[in-house]
């Protein structure tokens, strides 16, 4: 059975939010992609308190400036598509009030006919937390746990009750309900975060990992699941951030998913050897505009299917 292929929607500054999201979404569905995805970057600090991903001295990339809101982007895509699923890969859960996020995702799922996938994570930017978080940075894991719990409660039958640190509901009617149970995927790399995947989520959405780290993480997840008695399968949807080039990258230091379509597909095949249910391919960084993004997306899709993926 072919691996499901997902495409990242255009959110970066070189794209026109008014027309490019819907254009790319329609085209991706026509090409054959199975899903469309967004991710979240709330701001770019002029004087950051930390480097990119919390790594000292690592600069924030310029393409983060002016990124479109993830749920607005998904809503635009939902309005012009019929088949593709609509995923967040990933939303920084602590930047959203748990109740409002649960209601927004439920509304989008109801409006799209049951196509939403909720990919959630804790985030890493202290600057984003200072601007938008509902709780301090140090409590980000606890907030993610509450977001997941509130989503499960709000998406379930009425009356909804929940007594948490942020959210308190005492027998409320909350609608609309999702068209079907929304799968929750969690980004994770550490043992603590992987345990959260096993205990609370439907699946795992590892971000920007090489194949060795991905294989190691999957082995850890299996071990934790066995230790904790989980029998339900864990969905695996890795997010790969591809740096496409029309010409092959011939350097010895080539990073995974850097190069032309053949090289990107070769790296996808290595992930497929480990095993995955779906893969999110974000190609939006290097194209100059939506037309180029659509061409690259079509080329990668065709070569992936020709390679048996």
Short mmCIF file of C-alpha atoms in Angstrom, two decimals:
data_model
loop_
_atom_site.label_atom_id
_atom_site.label_comp_id
_atom_site.label_asym_id
_atom_site.label_seq_id
_atom_site.Cartn_x
_atom_site.Cartn_y
_atom_site.Cartn_z
CA UNK A 1 0.00 0.00 0.00
CA UNK A 2 1.36 3.44 -0.97
CA UNK A 3 2.43 5.81 1.79
CA UNK A 4 0.13 8.78 2.19
CA UNK A 5 1.85 11.96 1.03
CA UNK A 6 1.10 15.34 2.57
CA UNK A 7 2.16 18.80 1.41
CA UNK A 8 2.89 21.90 3.46
CA UNK A 9 0.70 24.87 2.50
CA UNK A 10 2.31 28.22 1.63
CA UNK A 11 2.59 30.36 4.76
CA UNK A 12 5.94 32.09 4.26
CA UNK A 13 6.36 35.74 3.38
CA UNK A 14 6.95 35.25 -0.37
CA UNK A 15 3.40 33.98 -0.84
CA UNK A 16 0.18 35.97 -1.24
CA UNK A 17 -2.24 34.86 1.47
CA UNK A 18 -5.20 36.19 -0.50
CA UNK A 19 -4.75 33.83 -3.45
CA UNK A 20 -1.83 31.40 -3.08
CA UNK A 21 -3.17 29.21 -0.27
CA UNK A 22 -6.36 28.33 -2.15
CA UNK A 23 -4.46 27.96 -5.44
CA UNK A 24 -1.90 25.56 -3.99
CA UNK A 25 -4.55 23.65 -2.02
CA UNK A 26 -6.66 23.00 -5.11
CA UNK A 27 -3.64 21.99 -7.17
CA UNK A 28 -2.26 19.66 -4.50
CA UNK A 29 -5.58 17.83 -4.32
CA UNK A 30 -5.61 17.51 -8.11
CA UNK A 31 -2.03 16.21 -8.15
CA UNK A 32 -3.03 13.47 -5.72
CA UNK A 33 -1.67 14.56 -2.35
CA UNK A 34 -3.51 12.98 0.56
CA UNK A 35 -3.25 15.83 3.03
CA UNK A 36 -2.36 19.52 3.45
CA UNK A 37 -0.47 20.87 6.45
CA UNK A 38 0.43 24.04 8.31
CA UNK A 39 2.80 24.90 11.12
CA UNK A 40 3.09 27.73 13.60
CA UNK A 41 5.59 30.52 14.07
CA UNK A 42 3.95 33.44 15.86
CA UNK A 43 6.64 36.10 15.55
CA UNK A 44 10.29 36.87 14.84
CA UNK A 45 12.02 38.84 17.61
CA UNK A 46 14.40 41.59 16.51
CA UNK A 47 16.55 40.86 19.57
CA UNK A 48 15.82 37.22 20.41
CA UNK A 49 16.37 35.96 23.93
CA UNK A 50 17.51 32.64 22.47
CA UNK A 51 18.68 31.19 19.19
CA UNK A 52 16.59 29.17 16.78
CA UNK A 53 15.21 26.02 18.46
CA UNK A 54 16.84 27.29 21.67
CA UNK A 55 20.34 26.72 20.27
CA UNK A 56 22.63 29.57 21.38
CA UNK A 57 23.71 31.81 18.53
CA UNK A 58 21.68 30.09 15.83
CA UNK A 59 19.87 32.85 13.88
CA UNK A 60 16.17 32.80 13.10
CA UNK A 61 15.55 32.42 9.34
CA UNK A 62 14.15 35.35 7.43
CA UNK A 63 11.28 33.30 5.96
CA UNK A 64 9.61 33.18 9.39
CA UNK A 65 8.78 36.88 9.07
CA UNK A 66 5.12 37.43 8.29
CA UNK A 67 3.98 33.81 8.50
CA UNK A 68 0.24 33.31 8.11
CA UNK A 69 -1.78 32.02 11.06
CA UNK A 70 -2.04 28.22 10.81
CA UNK A 71 -5.77 27.84 11.45
CA UNK A 72 -6.68 30.67 9.09
CA UNK A 73 -4.53 28.98 6.43
CA UNK A 74 -6.20 25.60 6.99
CA UNK A 75 -9.65 27.18 6.82
CA UNK A 76 -8.84 28.71 3.44
CA UNK A 77 -7.70 25.32 2.18
CA UNK A 78 -10.77 23.57 3.58
CA UNK A 79 -13.08 25.90 1.67
CA UNK A 80 -11.69 24.92 -1.75
CA UNK A 81 -10.98 21.19 -1.32
CA UNK A 82 -13.13 18.10 -0.86
CA UNK A 83 -10.89 15.09 -0.26
CA UNK A 84 -7.53 15.99 1.31
CA UNK A 85 -7.14 15.89 5.07
CA UNK A 86 -6.13 19.08 6.86
CA UNK A 87 -3.36 18.84 9.43
CA UNK A 88 -1.39 21.03 11.80
CA UNK A 89 2.22 20.04 11.87
CA UNK A 90 2.50 21.51 14.38
CA UNK A 91 0.51 23.97 16.50
CA UNK A 92 2.30 25.33 19.58
CA UNK A 93 -0.39 24.35 22.06
CA UNK A 94 0.56 26.71 24.94
CA UNK A 95 0.05 29.74 22.67
CA UNK A 96 -3.68 28.92 22.53
CA UNK A 97 -6.37 28.80 25.17
CA UNK A 98 -7.30 25.11 25.48
CA UNK A 99 -11.06 25.62 25.19
CA UNK A 100 -10.90 28.01 22.24
CA UNK A 101 -8.44 25.77 20.39
CA UNK A 102 -10.63 22.71 20.96
CA UNK A 103 -13.69 24.58 19.68
CA UNK A 104 -11.85 25.94 16.63
CA UNK A 105 -10.59 22.50 15.62
CA UNK A 106 -14.03 20.97 16.13
CA UNK A 107 -15.63 23.69 14.00
CA UNK A 108 -13.08 23.19 11.21
CA UNK A 109 -13.61 19.44 11.28
CA UNK A 110 -17.39 19.83 11.12
CA UNK A 111 -17.12 22.34 8.28
CA UNK A 112 -14.70 20.17 6.28
CA UNK A 113 -16.61 16.93 6.68
CA UNK A 114 -14.22 15.24 9.11
CA UNK A 115 -10.81 16.00 7.62
CA UNK A 116 -8.81 17.57 10.47
CA UNK A 117 -5.65 16.14 12.04
CA UNK A 118 -4.47 17.95 15.17
CA UNK A 119 -0.68 17.96 15.45
CA UNK A 120 0.39 19.62 18.72
CA UNK A 121 3.64 20.46 20.47
CA UNK A 122 5.03 22.35 23.43
CA UNK A 123 7.04 24.95 21.49
CA UNK A 124 10.55 26.19 22.20
CA UNK A 125 10.58 30.00 21.81
CA UNK A 126 10.62 31.99 25.03
CA UNK A 127 9.88 35.12 22.99
CA UNK A 128 6.67 33.60 21.65
CA UNK A 129 5.70 32.51 25.15
CA UNK A 130 6.26 36.05 26.48
CA UNK A 131 3.89 37.39 23.81
CA UNK A 132 1.14 34.82 23.74
CA UNK A 133 1.36 31.89 26.15
CA UNK A 134 -1.46 31.13 28.56
CA UNK A 135 1.06 29.92 31.18
CA UNK A 136 4.80 30.37 31.83
CA UNK A 137 7.33 28.67 29.57
CA UNK A 138 8.34 26.28 32.34
CA UNK A 139 4.80 24.85 32.39
CA UNK A 140 4.56 24.16 28.65
CA UNK A 141 4.32 20.39 29.07
CA UNK A 142 1.49 20.71 31.57
CA UNK A 143 -0.35 23.08 29.23
CA UNK A 144 -0.06 20.63 26.34
CA UNK A 145 -1.49 17.91 28.57
CA UNK A 146 -4.44 20.14 29.46
CA UNK A 147 -5.02 21.10 25.82
CA UNK A 148 -5.25 17.41 24.88
CA UNK A 149 -7.59 16.66 27.77
CA UNK A 150 -9.83 19.64 27.02
CA UNK A 151 -10.00 18.69 23.34
CA UNK A 152 -11.10 15.17 24.23
CA UNK A 153 -13.75 16.58 26.60
CA UNK A 154 -15.09 19.28 24.26
CA UNK A 155 -15.21 16.93 21.29
CA UNK A 156 -17.14 14.38 23.35
CA UNK A 157 -20.80 14.26 24.37
CA UNK A 158 -22.61 17.07 26.14
CA UNK A 159 -22.77 18.17 28.85
CA UNK A 160 -19.01 18.83 28.98
CA UNK A 161 -17.27 19.04 32.35
CA UNK A 162 -13.61 19.69 33.04
CA UNK A 163 -11.70 21.06 36.01
CA UNK A 164 -8.15 22.07 35.11
CA UNK A 165 -5.60 24.77 35.89
CA UNK A 166 -6.65 26.89 32.90
CA UNK A 167 -10.04 25.53 31.88
CA UNK A 168 -13.11 24.99 34.04
CA UNK A 169 -16.36 23.66 32.60
CA UNK A 170 -19.28 22.58 34.72
CA UNK A 171 -21.86 20.80 32.61
CA UNK A 172 -21.75 22.95 29.44
CA UNK A 173 -23.19 22.35 26.00
CA UNK A 174 -20.38 22.92 23.46
CA UNK A 175 -20.84 22.70 19.71
CA UNK A 176 -20.38 22.06 16.92
CA UNK A 177 -18.93 18.62 17.45
CA UNK A 178 -16.34 17.18 15.10
CA UNK A 179 -17.68 15.08 12.25
CA UNK A 180 -15.60 12.17 13.60
CA UNK A 181 -12.95 11.70 16.33
CA UNK A 182 -10.07 14.03 15.44
CA UNK A 183 -6.69 12.24 15.60
CA UNK A 184 -4.17 13.95 17.87
CA UNK A 185 -0.49 13.73 16.99
CA UNK A 186 2.22 15.02 19.30
CA UNK A 187 5.70 16.22 18.45
CA UNK A 188 8.29 14.52 20.65
CA UNK A 189 11.99 13.70 20.87
CA UNK A 190 12.81 13.22 24.57
CA UNK A 191 11.73 10.21 26.60
CA UNK A 192 9.29 12.33 28.61
CA UNK A 193 7.69 13.69 25.45
CA UNK A 194 7.59 10.25 23.82
CA UNK A 195 5.82 8.93 26.91
CA UNK A 196 3.19 11.63 26.37
CA UNK A 197 2.66 10.27 22.86
CA UNK A 198 2.09 6.79 24.24
CA UNK A 199 -0.19 7.90 27.08
CA UNK A 200 -2.23 10.65 25.47
CA UNK A 201 -2.00 10.78 21.69
CA UNK A 202 -3.05 8.85 18.62
CA UNK A 203 0.30 9.34 16.96
CA UNK A 204 3.73 10.86 16.68
CA UNK A 205 4.80 13.75 14.44
CA UNK A 206 8.60 14.01 14.62
CA UNK A 207 9.92 17.25 13.14
CA UNK A 208 13.06 17.74 11.03
CA UNK A 209 14.77 14.49 12.06
CA UNK A 210 17.33 12.53 10.12
CA UNK A 211 16.52 8.90 9.45
CA UNK A 212 18.79 7.61 12.22
CA UNK A 213 17.15 9.84 14.85
CA UNK A 214 13.75 8.88 13.49
CA UNK A 215 14.53 5.16 13.78
CA UNK A 216 15.86 5.63 17.30
CA UNK A 217 12.75 7.56 18.33
CA UNK A 218 10.45 4.92 16.88
CA UNK A 219 12.28 2.16 18.75
CA UNK A 220 11.97 4.17 21.97
CA UNK A 221 8.25 4.67 21.35
CA UNK A 222 7.74 0.95 20.87
CA UNK A 223 9.63 0.18 24.07
CA UNK A 224 7.63 2.74 26.06
CA UNK A 225 4.35 1.45 24.61
CA UNK A 226 5.27 -2.10 25.64
CA UNK A 227 6.22 -0.94 29.15
CA UNK A 228 2.94 0.95 29.58
CA UNK A 229 0.74 -1.71 28.03
CA UNK A 230 -0.47 0.25 25.03
CA UNK A 231 -1.99 -2.00 22.39
CA UNK A 232 -3.46 0.70 20.11
CA UNK A 233 -1.24 1.39 17.06
CA UNK A 234 0.76 4.63 17.08
CA UNK A 235 0.41 6.65 13.89
CA UNK A 236 3.68 7.94 12.48
CA UNK A 237 3.67 11.13 10.42
CA UNK A 238 7.17 12.62 10.17
CA UNK A 239 7.49 16.22 9.03
CA UNK A 240 10.35 16.80 6.61
CA UNK A 241 11.50 20.30 5.76
CA UNK A 242 12.84 19.99 2.23
CA UNK A 243 15.27 22.46 0.64
CA UNK A 244 14.57 21.86 -3.03
CA UNK A 245 17.06 22.64 -5.79
CA UNK A 246 16.52 22.13 -9.51
CA UNK A 247 20.04 20.72 -9.72
CA UNK A 248 21.36 17.82 -7.68
CA UNK A 249 23.30 18.76 -4.57
CA UNK A 250 26.69 17.10 -4.92
CA UNK A 251 28.41 18.16 -1.71
CA UNK A 252 29.64 15.58 0.77
CA UNK A 253 27.86 17.45 3.55
CA UNK A 254 24.39 17.25 1.99
CA UNK A 255 21.70 17.44 4.64
CA UNK A 256 18.65 15.14 4.50
CA UNK A 257 15.97 16.40 2.11
CA UNK A 258 18.34 18.86 0.48
CA UNK A 259 18.70 18.74 -3.30
CA UNK A 260 16.62 17.91 -6.33
CA UNK A 261 13.45 15.82 -6.47
CA UNK A 262 15.34 12.53 -6.90
CA UNK A 263 17.43 13.22 -3.79
CA UNK A 264 14.38 14.18 -1.75
CA UNK A 265 12.60 10.99 -2.80
CA UNK A 266 15.70 8.93 -1.95
CA UNK A 267 15.55 10.34 1.57
CA UNK A 268 11.81 9.62 1.75
CA UNK A 269 12.55 6.00 0.81
CA UNK A 270 14.99 5.73 3.74
CA UNK A 271 12.23 6.86 6.12
CA UNK A 272 9.83 4.40 4.51
CA UNK A 273 12.27 1.58 5.32
CA UNK A 274 11.85 2.42 9.02
CA UNK A 275 8.10 2.68 8.53
CA UNK A 276 5.57 5.51 8.48
CA UNK A 277 1.87 5.94 7.89
CA UNK A 278 2.12 9.30 6.18
CA UNK A 279 4.77 11.92 5.57
CA UNK A 280 4.42 15.70 5.57
CA UNK A 281 6.71 17.21 2.92
CA UNK A 282 7.16 20.95 3.37
CA UNK A 283 8.58 22.35 0.13
CA UNK A 284 7.61 26.00 0.53
CA UNK A 285 10.93 27.51 1.64
CA UNK A 286 12.97 27.62 -1.58
CA UNK A 287 10.34 28.29 -4.31
CA UNK A 288 10.03 31.94 -5.28
CA UNK A 289 6.27 31.91 -5.68
CA UNK A 290 3.17 29.70 -5.76
CA UNK A 291 3.67 28.68 -9.38
CA UNK A 292 7.12 27.31 -8.62
CA UNK A 293 5.85 25.60 -5.45
CA UNK A 294 3.14 23.83 -7.45
CA UNK A 295 5.66 22.66 -10.04
CA UNK A 296 8.03 21.33 -7.37
CA UNK A 297 5.17 19.63 -5.51
CA UNK A 298 4.05 17.89 -8.71
CA UNK A 299 7.59 16.73 -9.51
CA UNK A 300 8.22 15.32 -6.03
CA UNK A 301 4.83 13.57 -6.00
CA UNK A 302 5.36 11.96 -9.39
CA UNK A 303 8.86 10.74 -8.56
CA UNK A 304 7.75 9.43 -5.15
CA UNK A 305 4.94 7.39 -6.71
CA UNK A 306 7.23 6.18 -9.49
CA UNK A 307 9.65 4.98 -6.81
CA UNK A 308 6.88 2.93 -5.22
CA UNK A 309 6.27 5.20 -2.23
#
